[in-house]
């Protein structure tokens, strides 16, 4: 016996979705709730236990407005990609991306996970160790939000204006921002698992035989 309630754990793992249209833009989010979720994320693994994760939490409206401008720069690209959408599911997806892009500044809190890595360390481990030391924590953070009635969406589109955003945030040279997570309570909590291909179609044993 592990002591885990598997039904609950599996539901958390399989229903933590990218939330955009169902973010509650009106309900405030306490800083203490964000810190609680960051604390849980700190149990995630990092390369050689570097613990180089850094988080910037933005609840200042002027800064949210400025970041949202950079986020919107992706809109023409989004529209071009949307032109290839052929299914209802794809159209729903692009609707939701456009909604978030138009409303980012209204989301109560924006969270930017970063890594602080020296040039030597970067050389030593390469990108897999740099990015691999933050993405597990990002996902833990998102799971912790979900279990508390909040939601988020891992986004990277503001990085089209990475330099400008680095300046806005006052990032030092050795700190790299990795993503932007709009965080809010969700409207309802009844998210569902989504259809993915059976694991056997993406897995081989003892070598590549796909
Ligand atoms: C590396 C990465 C970058 C992403 N960038 C964006 C983004 O810029 N904007 C956005 O709306 N969603 C972004 N997403 C979210 C994905 O679109 C989302 O995971 C996908 O729609 C699947 O949704 P689901 O996780 O609910 O199944 C990103 C996800 C990942 C992993």
XYZ file of N, CA and C and ligand atoms in Angstrom:
661
model
N 0.839 -1.209 0.000
C 0.000 0.000 0.000
C 0.875 1.260 0.000
N 0.587 2.187 -0.908
C 1.399 3.407 -0.987
C 0.812 4.547 -0.156
N -0.445 4.410 0.216
C -1.103 5.499 0.939
C -1.694 6.547 0.007
N -1.459 6.382 -1.297
C -2.032 7.345 -2.246
C -3.447 6.918 -2.641
N -4.309 7.922 -2.783
C -5.634 7.639 -3.336
C -5.467 7.738 -4.870
N -5.272 6.564 -5.498
C -4.917 6.550 -6.926
C -5.935 7.255 -7.800
N -7.212 7.109 -7.435
C -8.253 7.719 -8.273
C -8.058 9.240 -8.329
N -7.778 9.829 -7.166
C -7.599 11.286 -7.105
C -6.307 11.703 -7.799
N -5.241 10.969 -7.533
C -3.949 11.329 -8.128
C -4.041 11.217 -9.649
N -4.630 10.121 -10.142
C -4.729 9.935 -11.595
C -5.642 10.990 -12.221
N -6.678 11.385 -11.494
C -7.578 12.430 -12.025
C -6.828 13.754 -12.128
N -6.021 14.050 -11.123
C -5.230 15.295 -11.160
C -4.276 15.265 -12.358
N -3.586 14.113 -12.522
C -2.597 14.028 -13.603
C -3.241 14.060 -14.983
N -4.466 13.540 -15.084
C -5.048 13.418 -16.431
C -6.037 14.539 -16.765
N -6.321 15.413 -15.814
C -7.304 16.473 -16.118
C -6.724 17.878 -15.895
N -5.432 17.971 -15.730
C -4.823 19.304 -15.624
C -4.566 19.808 -17.046
N -5.442 20.663 -17.489
C -5.473 21.112 -18.887
C -4.840 22.500 -19.023
N -4.573 22.862 -20.265
C -4.214 24.243 -20.582
C -5.521 25.048 -20.512
N -5.631 25.930 -19.529
C -6.889 26.676 -19.340
C -6.710 28.097 -19.873
N -7.609 28.488 -20.742
C -7.551 29.857 -21.294
C -8.911 30.535 -21.097
N -9.956 30.014 -21.791
C -11.260 30.691 -21.729
C -11.935 30.549 -20.376
N -11.549 29.542 -19.615
C -12.214 29.324 -18.332
C -11.428 29.896 -17.153
N -10.482 30.784 -17.432
C -9.816 31.491 -16.336
C -10.784 32.539 -15.805
N -10.942 32.586 -14.488
C -11.837 33.595 -13.893
C -11.061 34.914 -13.778
N -11.424 35.854 -14.658
C -10.668 37.109 -14.740
C -11.046 38.093 -13.633
N -12.120 37.767 -12.910
C -12.604 38.712 -11.889
C -12.113 38.381 -10.482
N -11.835 37.106 -10.218
C -11.525 36.718 -8.829
C -10.034 36.901 -8.530
N -9.714 37.681 -7.507
C -8.284 37.904 -7.204
C -7.595 36.634 -6.710
N -6.287 36.594 -6.890
C -5.482 35.453 -6.437
C -4.460 35.975 -5.426
N -4.433 35.349 -4.256
C -3.476 35.781 -3.205
C -2.051 35.377 -3.554
N -1.126 36.246 -3.194
C 0.286 35.898 -3.369
C 0.635 34.635 -2.580
N -0.009 34.477 -1.398
C 0.334 33.316 -0.550
C -0.023 31.994 -1.245
N -1.084 32.012 -2.048
C -1.467 30.785 -2.775
C -0.406 30.448 -3.819
N 0.084 31.497 -4.489
C 1.128 31.283 -5.507
C 2.385 30.724 -4.833
N 2.736 31.310 -3.686
C 3.953 30.857 -2.987
C 3.820 29.405 -2.524
N 2.598 29.031 -2.113
C 2.360 27.647 -1.686
C 2.615 26.687 -2.860
N 2.147 27.076 -4.047
C 2.320 26.217 -5.234
C 3.787 26.195 -5.674
N 4.471 27.335 -5.521
C 5.907 27.360 -5.852
C 6.659 26.445 -4.876
N 6.258 26.499 -3.609
C 6.926 25.650 -2.606
C 6.797 24.172 -3.000
N 5.621 23.773 -3.446
C 5.447 22.374 -3.865
C 6.305 22.059 -5.085
N 6.401 23.041 -5.987
C 7.177 22.814 -7.218
C 8.663 22.619 -6.916
N 9.097 23.118 -5.760
C 10.520 23.010 -5.406
C 10.948 21.584 -5.054
N 9.978 20.661 -5.036
C 10.325 19.251 -4.820
C 10.672 18.570 -6.137
N 10.541 19.286 -7.241
C 10.834 18.696 -8.556
C 12.351 18.529 -8.728
N 12.749 17.626 -9.634
C 14.194 17.399 -9.814
C 14.877 18.519 -10.593
N 16.169 18.701 -10.329
C 16.996 19.612 -11.151
C 18.341 18.923 -11.393
N 18.990 19.291 -12.499
C 20.282 18.680 -12.834
C 21.293 18.957 -11.714
N 22.039 17.978 -11.346
C 22.979 17.982 -10.213
C 22.459 18.792 -9.021
N 21.171 18.627 -8.772
C 20.503 19.283 -7.630
C 20.814 20.788 -7.577
N 20.857 21.409 -8.789
C 21.269 22.811 -8.872
C 20.231 23.766 -8.277
N 18.969 23.362 -8.322
C 17.871 24.197 -7.791
C 17.955 25.628 -8.303
N 18.163 25.727 -9.609
C 18.385 27.043 -10.214
C 17.090 27.715 -10.651
N 15.959 27.139 -10.205
C 14.688 27.763 -10.589
C 14.524 29.115 -9.892
N 13.953 30.057 -10.616
C 13.615 31.380 -10.060
C 12.235 31.712 -10.616
N 11.419 32.381 -9.836
C 10.049 32.679 -10.282
C 9.777 34.172 -10.164
N 9.149 34.733 -11.161
C 8.718 36.134 -11.056
C 7.186 36.139 -11.119
N 6.593 36.707 -10.095
C 5.127 36.760 -10.010
C 4.698 38.192 -10.288
N 3.824 38.358 -11.278
C 3.462 39.712 -11.688
C 1.981 39.966 -11.423
N 1.723 40.922 -10.515
C 0.331 41.319 -10.292
C 0.166 42.836 -10.440
N 1.206 43.483 -10.948
C 1.158 44.923 -11.196
C 0.532 45.159 -12.583
N -0.517 45.961 -12.627
C -1.279 46.104 -13.883
C -0.434 46.673 -15.025
N 0.433 47.635 -14.700
C 1.244 48.254 -15.768
C 2.177 47.219 -16.400
N 2.764 46.385 -15.555
C 3.678 45.355 -16.059
C 2.901 44.286 -16.837
N 1.719 43.959 -16.343
C 0.880 42.979 -17.071
C 0.525 43.532 -18.454
N 0.205 44.835 -18.502
C -0.136 45.463 -19.797
C 1.050 45.368 -20.756
N 2.237 45.669 -20.232
C 3.433 45.676 -21.090
C 3.739 44.264 -21.594
N 3.643 43.282 -20.711
C 3.921 41.898 -21.131
C 2.868 41.412 -22.124
N 1.657 41.861 -21.908
C 0.581 41.431 -22.789
C 0.770 41.995 -24.212
N 1.386 43.159 -24.298
C 1.710 43.707 -25.629
C 2.661 42.774 -26.369
N 3.696 42.312 -25.658
C 4.652 41.383 -26.282
C 3.974 40.061 -26.620
N 3.052 39.641 -25.782
C 2.307 38.386 -26.013
C 1.509 38.483 -27.320
N 0.959 39.685 -27.557
C 0.089 39.886 -28.729
C 0.859 39.945 -30.042
N 2.161 40.166 -29.946
C 2.972 40.225 -31.168
C 2.846 38.915 -31.954
N 2.499 37.845 -31.242
C 2.368 36.531 -31.904
C 1.085 36.418 -32.740
N 0.197 37.400 -32.606
C -1.124 37.264 -33.234
C -1.105 36.985 -34.749
N -0.320 37.738 -35.550
C -0.293 37.432 -36.990
C 0.153 35.994 -37.276
N 1.138 35.514 -36.503
C 1.602 34.127 -36.678
C 0.486 33.154 -36.304
N -0.203 33.463 -35.212
C -1.311 32.611 -34.762
C -2.379 32.553 -35.858
N -2.674 33.711 -36.436
C -3.715 33.744 -37.477
C -3.306 32.949 -38.712
N -2.014 33.047 -39.061
C -1.512 32.251 -40.202
C -1.658 30.763 -39.920
N -1.302 30.363 -38.708
C -1.390 28.935 -38.361
C -2.844 28.498 -38.321
N -3.687 29.389 -37.848
C -5.103 29.079 -37.749
C -5.729 28.815 -39.125
N -5.174 29.480 -40.134
C -5.724 29.314 -41.490
C -5.644 27.855 -41.954
N -4.749 27.071 -41.344
C -4.620 25.652 -41.728
C -5.543 24.750 -40.910
N -6.265 25.340 -39.950
C -7.139 24.507 -39.106
C -8.253 23.914 -39.945
N -8.490 22.613 -39.792
C -9.542 22.009 -40.613
C -10.620 21.347 -39.771
N -10.321 21.017 -38.523
C -11.321 20.323 -37.705
C -11.915 21.286 -36.675
N -13.044 20.846 -36.108
C -13.687 21.660 -35.077
C -12.759 21.802 -33.867
N -12.064 20.706 -33.545
C -11.147 20.719 -32.400
C -10.030 21.747 -32.615
N -9.493 21.772 -33.847
C -8.419 22.734 -34.132
C -8.936 24.162 -34.046
N -10.137 24.378 -34.557
C -10.704 25.732 -34.492
C -10.970 26.162 -33.060
N -11.451 25.204 -32.253
C -11.678 25.506 -30.825
C -10.355 25.895 -30.162
N -9.295 25.151 -30.518
C -7.970 25.425 -29.945
C -7.526 26.858 -30.281
N -7.645 27.227 -31.575
C -7.171 28.560 -31.980
C -8.045 29.669 -31.407
N -9.358 29.399 -31.263
C -10.260 30.350 -30.591
C -9.740 30.652 -29.196
N -9.373 29.571 -28.534
C -8.962 29.710 -27.149
C -7.600 30.435 -27.043
N -6.706 30.155 -27.990
C -5.408 30.859 -28.004
C -5.645 32.353 -28.250
N -6.539 32.653 -29.196
C -6.816 34.066 -29.500
C -7.471 34.773 -28.306
N -8.343 34.040 -27.619
C -9.001 34.622 -26.444
C -7.954 35.012 -25.393
N -7.048 34.077 -25.128
C -6.026 34.367 -24.106
C -5.143 35.533 -24.544
N -4.810 35.548 -25.825
C -3.945 36.622 -26.334
C -4.623 37.978 -26.158
N -5.928 38.016 -26.389
C -6.658 39.283 -26.274
C -6.888 39.690 -24.819
N -6.849 38.708 -23.903
C -7.242 39.012 -22.524
C -6.139 38.838 -21.486
N -4.922 38.633 -21.960
C -3.844 38.317 -21.004
C -3.720 39.351 -19.882
N -3.846 40.620 -20.238
C -3.645 41.670 -19.230
C -4.727 41.639 -18.153
N -5.842 40.945 -18.427
C -6.934 40.877 -17.440
C -6.779 39.705 -16.473
N -5.831 38.820 -16.762
C -5.622 37.663 -15.877
C -5.007 38.171 -14.568
N -5.527 37.712 -13.417
C -5.071 38.296 -12.138
C -3.557 38.253 -11.928
N -2.940 37.125 -12.257
C -1.507 37.002 -11.984
C -0.800 36.334 -13.167
N 0.355 36.871 -13.535
C 1.202 36.225 -14.546
C 2.447 35.714 -13.827
N 2.791 34.479 -14.098
C 3.946 33.888 -13.420
C 4.983 33.495 -14.459
N 6.202 33.957 -14.240
C 7.280 33.679 -15.196
C 8.364 32.833 -14.529
N 8.395 31.547 -14.867
C 9.473 30.713 -14.340
C 10.767 30.978 -15.097
N 11.855 31.067 -14.356
C 13.171 31.365 -14.957
C 14.193 30.357 -14.448
N 15.338 30.310 -15.113
C 16.476 29.554 -14.572
C 17.673 30.500 -14.477
N 18.439 30.317 -13.406
C 19.657 31.114 -13.252
C 20.840 30.188 -13.474
N 21.526 30.373 -14.584
C 22.602 29.449 -14.945
C 23.829 30.234 -15.385
N 24.982 29.887 -14.821
C 26.224 30.547 -15.240
C 26.619 30.013 -16.619
N 27.417 30.802 -17.402
C 27.835 30.329 -18.722
C 28.574 28.991 -18.643
N 29.360 28.769 -17.568
C 30.108 27.507 -17.419
C 29.133 26.342 -17.285
N 28.137 26.554 -16.438
C 27.149 25.501 -16.193
C 26.387 25.165 -17.475
N 26.084 26.229 -18.227
C 25.357 26.062 -19.483
C 26.162 25.191 -20.451
N 27.484 25.450 -20.463
C 28.379 24.689 -21.336
C 28.429 23.227 -20.885
N 28.511 23.057 -19.600
C 28.668 21.720 -19.015
C 27.490 20.809 -19.352
N 26.299 21.317 -19.137
C 25.136 20.433 -19.243
C 24.384 20.560 -20.552
N 24.506 21.709 -21.204
C 23.738 21.899 -22.434
C 22.276 22.158 -22.136
N 21.497 22.387 -23.207
C 20.102 22.785 -23.030
C 19.255 21.770 -22.255
N 19.553 20.477 -22.407
C 18.701 19.480 -21.725
C 18.748 19.677 -20.214
N 19.918 20.018 -19.689
C 19.984 20.189 -18.233
C 19.408 21.539 -17.801
N 19.565 22.558 -18.661
C 19.016 23.877 -18.301
C 17.479 23.812 -18.283
N 16.903 23.435 -19.430
C 15.437 23.428 -19.508
C 14.832 22.280 -18.701
N 15.591 21.184 -18.639
C 15.122 20.035 -17.857
C 15.086 20.323 -16.369
N 15.727 21.390 -15.959
C 15.726 21.725 -14.533
C 14.613 22.703 -14.166
N 13.788 23.081 -15.125
C 12.684 23.984 -14.790
C 11.326 23.396 -15.195
N 11.278 22.651 -16.313
C 9.963 22.161 -16.757
C 9.284 21.200 -15.770
N 10.025 20.305 -15.100
C 9.328 19.485 -14.096
C 8.686 20.359 -13.012
N 9.392 21.419 -12.597
C 8.849 22.316 -11.561
C 7.631 23.073 -12.084
N 7.682 23.452 -13.359
C 6.534 24.171 -13.937
C 5.293 23.276 -13.888
N 5.471 22.021 -14.261
C 4.318 21.109 -14.279
C 3.812 20.856 -12.853
N 4.719 20.710 -11.897
C 4.282 20.533 -10.502
C 3.489 21.759 -10.039
N 3.975 22.933 -10.428
C 3.286 24.179 -10.077
C 1.862 24.162 -10.653
N 1.732 23.727 -11.897
C 0.418 23.690 -12.536
C -0.508 22.665 -11.858
N 0.072 21.532 -11.447
C -0.731 20.521 -10.746
C -1.197 21.057 -9.390
N -0.304 21.767 -8.711
C -0.651 22.331 -7.399
C -1.754 23.382 -7.540
N -1.688 24.161 -8.631
C -2.756 25.144 -8.879
C -4.081 24.428 -9.050
N -4.065 23.413 -9.914
C -5.291 22.685 -10.252
C -5.950 22.079 -9.004
N -5.117 21.539 -8.097
C -5.688 20.896 -6.909
C -6.269 21.925 -5.941
N -5.988 23.211 -6.186
C -6.515 24.277 -5.331
C -7.610 25.095 -6.020
N -8.058 24.616 -7.183
C -9.146 25.312 -7.879
C -8.687 26.406 -8.812
N -7.371 26.466 -9.053
C -6.857 27.463 -9.996
C -6.408 26.765 -11.274
N -6.137 27.568 -12.301
C -5.697 26.986 -13.558
C -4.669 27.878 -14.213
N -4.047 27.342 -15.254
C -3.012 28.092 -15.966
C -2.828 27.477 -17.341
N -1.959 28.101 -18.106
C -1.629 27.563 -19.416
C -0.153 27.869 -19.635
N 0.607 26.842 -19.942
C 2.036 27.077 -20.197
C 2.147 27.793 -21.543
N 2.680 28.990 -21.568
C 2.821 29.689 -22.847
C 4.256 30.190 -23.038
N 4.587 30.402 -24.303
C 5.932 30.904 -24.617
C 5.883 32.052 -25.638
N 4.669 32.433 -26.060
C 4.587 33.349 -27.212
C 5.151 34.749 -26.943
N 5.219 35.157 -25.663
C 5.822 36.479 -25.372
C 7.314 36.476 -25.689
N 7.908 35.275 -25.780
C 9.355 35.195 -26.019
C 9.738 35.641 -27.425
N 8.727 35.890 -28.278
C 9.023 36.510 -29.574
C 9.676 37.865 -29.333
N 9.379 38.462 -28.167
C 10.040 39.731 -27.796
C 10.813 39.518 -26.491
N 11.661 38.507 -26.535
C 12.358 38.092 -25.298
C 13.187 39.227 -24.699
N 13.958 39.900 -25.561
C 14.860 40.952 -25.040
C 14.074 42.049 -24.338
N 12.980 42.470 -24.995
C 12.155 43.533 -24.424
C 11.581 43.080 -23.067
N 11.129 41.844 -23.020
C 10.553 41.330 -21.763
C 11.631 41.172 -20.695
N 12.852 40.773 -21.103
C 13.965 40.687 -20.135
C 14.156 42.050 -19.471
N 14.100 43.102 -20.312
C 14.301 44.462 -19.778
C 13.167 44.874 -18.859
N 11.943 44.566 -19.291
C 10.775 44.915 -18.469
C 10.889 44.311 -17.068
N 11.414 43.076 -17.031
C 11.480 42.352 -15.759
C 12.772 42.644 -15.001
N 13.702 43.332 -15.654
C 14.983 43.630 -15.021
C 15.830 42.386 -14.805
N 15.790 41.456 -15.745
C 16.526 40.195 -15.567
C 18.033 40.399 -15.697
N 18.805 39.832 -14.785
C 20.259 39.857 -14.966
C 20.678 38.911 -16.105
N 21.921 39.082 -16.586
C 22.426 38.321 -17.744
C 22.313 36.807 -17.595
N 22.543 36.311 -16.361
C 22.596 34.855 -16.193
C 21.226 34.238 -15.882
N 20.166 35.038 -16.034
C 18.821 34.499 -15.780
C 18.038 34.442 -17.083
N 17.469 33.263 -17.357
C 16.693 33.110 -18.590
C 15.233 32.824 -18.248
N 14.340 33.599 -18.856
C 12.922 33.305 -18.639
C 12.508 32.210 -19.617
N 11.678 31.302 -19.128
C 11.387 30.085 -19.881
C 9.961 30.071 -20.420
N 9.029 30.658 -19.676
C 7.616 30.579 -20.065
C 6.850 31.686 -19.359
N 5.574 31.759 -19.683
C 4.684 32.703 -18.983
C 3.402 31.943 -18.668
N 3.039 31.931 -17.396
C 1.836 31.203 -16.984
C 0.787 32.180 -16.469
N -0.286 32.384 -17.228
C -1.391 33.179 -16.688
C -2.074 32.342 -15.619
N -2.280 32.911 -14.441
C -2.835 32.130 -13.325
C -4.107 32.791 -12.794
N -5.151 31.974 -12.657
C -6.422 32.483 -12.117
C -7.200 31.309 -11.529
N -8.216 31.623 -10.728
C -9.166 30.557 -10.376
C -9.868 30.151 -11.661
N -10.353 28.925 -11.711
C -11.037 28.492 -12.933
C -12.547 28.596 -12.742
N -13.229 28.795 -13.855
C -14.691 28.798 -13.813
C -15.125 27.342 -13.853
N -15.492 26.802 -12.695
C -15.758 25.372 -12.571
C -14.442 24.618 -12.461
N -14.564 23.372 -12.019
C -13.321 22.588 -11.870
C -13.443 21.236 -12.577
N -14.492 21.109 -13.395
C -14.812 19.805 -14.007
C -14.051 19.585 -15.321
N -12.748 19.695 -15.278
C -11.969 19.473 -16.508
C -11.852 17.976 -16.765
N -11.708 17.639 -18.055
C -11.720 16.217 -18.414
C -10.377 15.818 -19.019
N -10.127 14.519 -19.012
C -8.929 14.043 -19.714
C -9.196 14.159 -21.206
N -8.147 14.252 -21.982
C -8.311 14.422 -23.421
C -7.825 13.159 -24.125
N -8.252 13.018 -25.384
C -7.886 11.799 -26.108
C -6.433 11.894 -26.589
N -5.668 10.904 -26.264
C -4.289 10.778 -26.744
C -4.145 9.385 -27.356
N -3.172 9.188 -28.245
C -3.019 7.848 -28.834
C -2.610 6.817 -27.775
N -2.931 5.560 -27.991
C -2.536 4.540 -27.012
C -1.012 4.540 -26.826
N -0.538 4.324 -25.601
C 0.903 4.411 -25.331
C 1.723 3.435 -26.180
N 1.113 2.321 -26.562
C 1.847 1.319 -27.365
C 2.270 1.903 -28.716
N 1.536 2.946 -29.189
C 1.865 3.500 -30.505
C 3.016 4.499 -30.447
N 3.418 4.869 -29.229
C 4.533 5.832 -29.112
C 5.697 5.242 -28.300
N 5.596 3.957 -28.004
C 6.600 3.325 -27.134
C 7.166 2.086 -27.803
N 8.479 1.893 -27.696
C 9.049 0.604 -28.111
C 9.914 0.090 -26.968
N 10.168 -1.183 -26.967
C 10.992 -1.781 -25.926
C 12.307 -2.256 -26.529
N 13.370 -1.953 -25.871
C 14.703 -2.450 -26.269
C 15.128 -1.989 -27.662
N 14.843 -0.753 -28.012
C 15.294 -0.229 -29.309
C 14.140 0.341 -30.097
N 14.489 1.081 -31.158
C 13.503 1.797 -31.988
C 12.887 0.860 -33.018
N 11.612 0.563 -32.854
C 10.964 -0.328 -33.822
C 9.650 0.256 -34.321
N 9.485 1.560 -34.137
C 8.202 2.155 -34.569
C 8.090 2.162 -36.106
C 6.604 24.444 -24.607
C 5.149 24.842 -24.694
C 4.822 26.073 -25.217
C 3.487 26.480 -25.289
N 3.190 27.736 -25.746
C 1.914 28.160 -25.764
C 1.615 29.497 -26.131
O 2.494 30.304 -26.443
N 0.306 29.888 -26.111
C -0.703 29.041 -25.740
O -1.862 29.467 -25.730
N -0.445 27.765 -25.373
C 0.834 27.301 -25.365
N 1.121 26.025 -24.944
C 0.033 25.158 -24.445
C -0.331 24.077 -25.438
O -0.949 24.687 -26.541
C -1.286 23.076 -24.760
O -0.536 22.247 -23.925
C -2.047 22.284 -25.768
O -3.075 23.093 -26.234
C -2.671 21.027 -25.222
O -3.643 21.363 -24.285
P -3.843 20.431 -23.032
O -2.549 20.516 -22.284
O -5.000 20.983 -22.283
O -4.109 19.043 -23.544
C 2.444 25.594 -24.861
C 2.784 24.345 -24.327
C 4.116 23.965 -24.236
C 4.461 22.610 -23.645
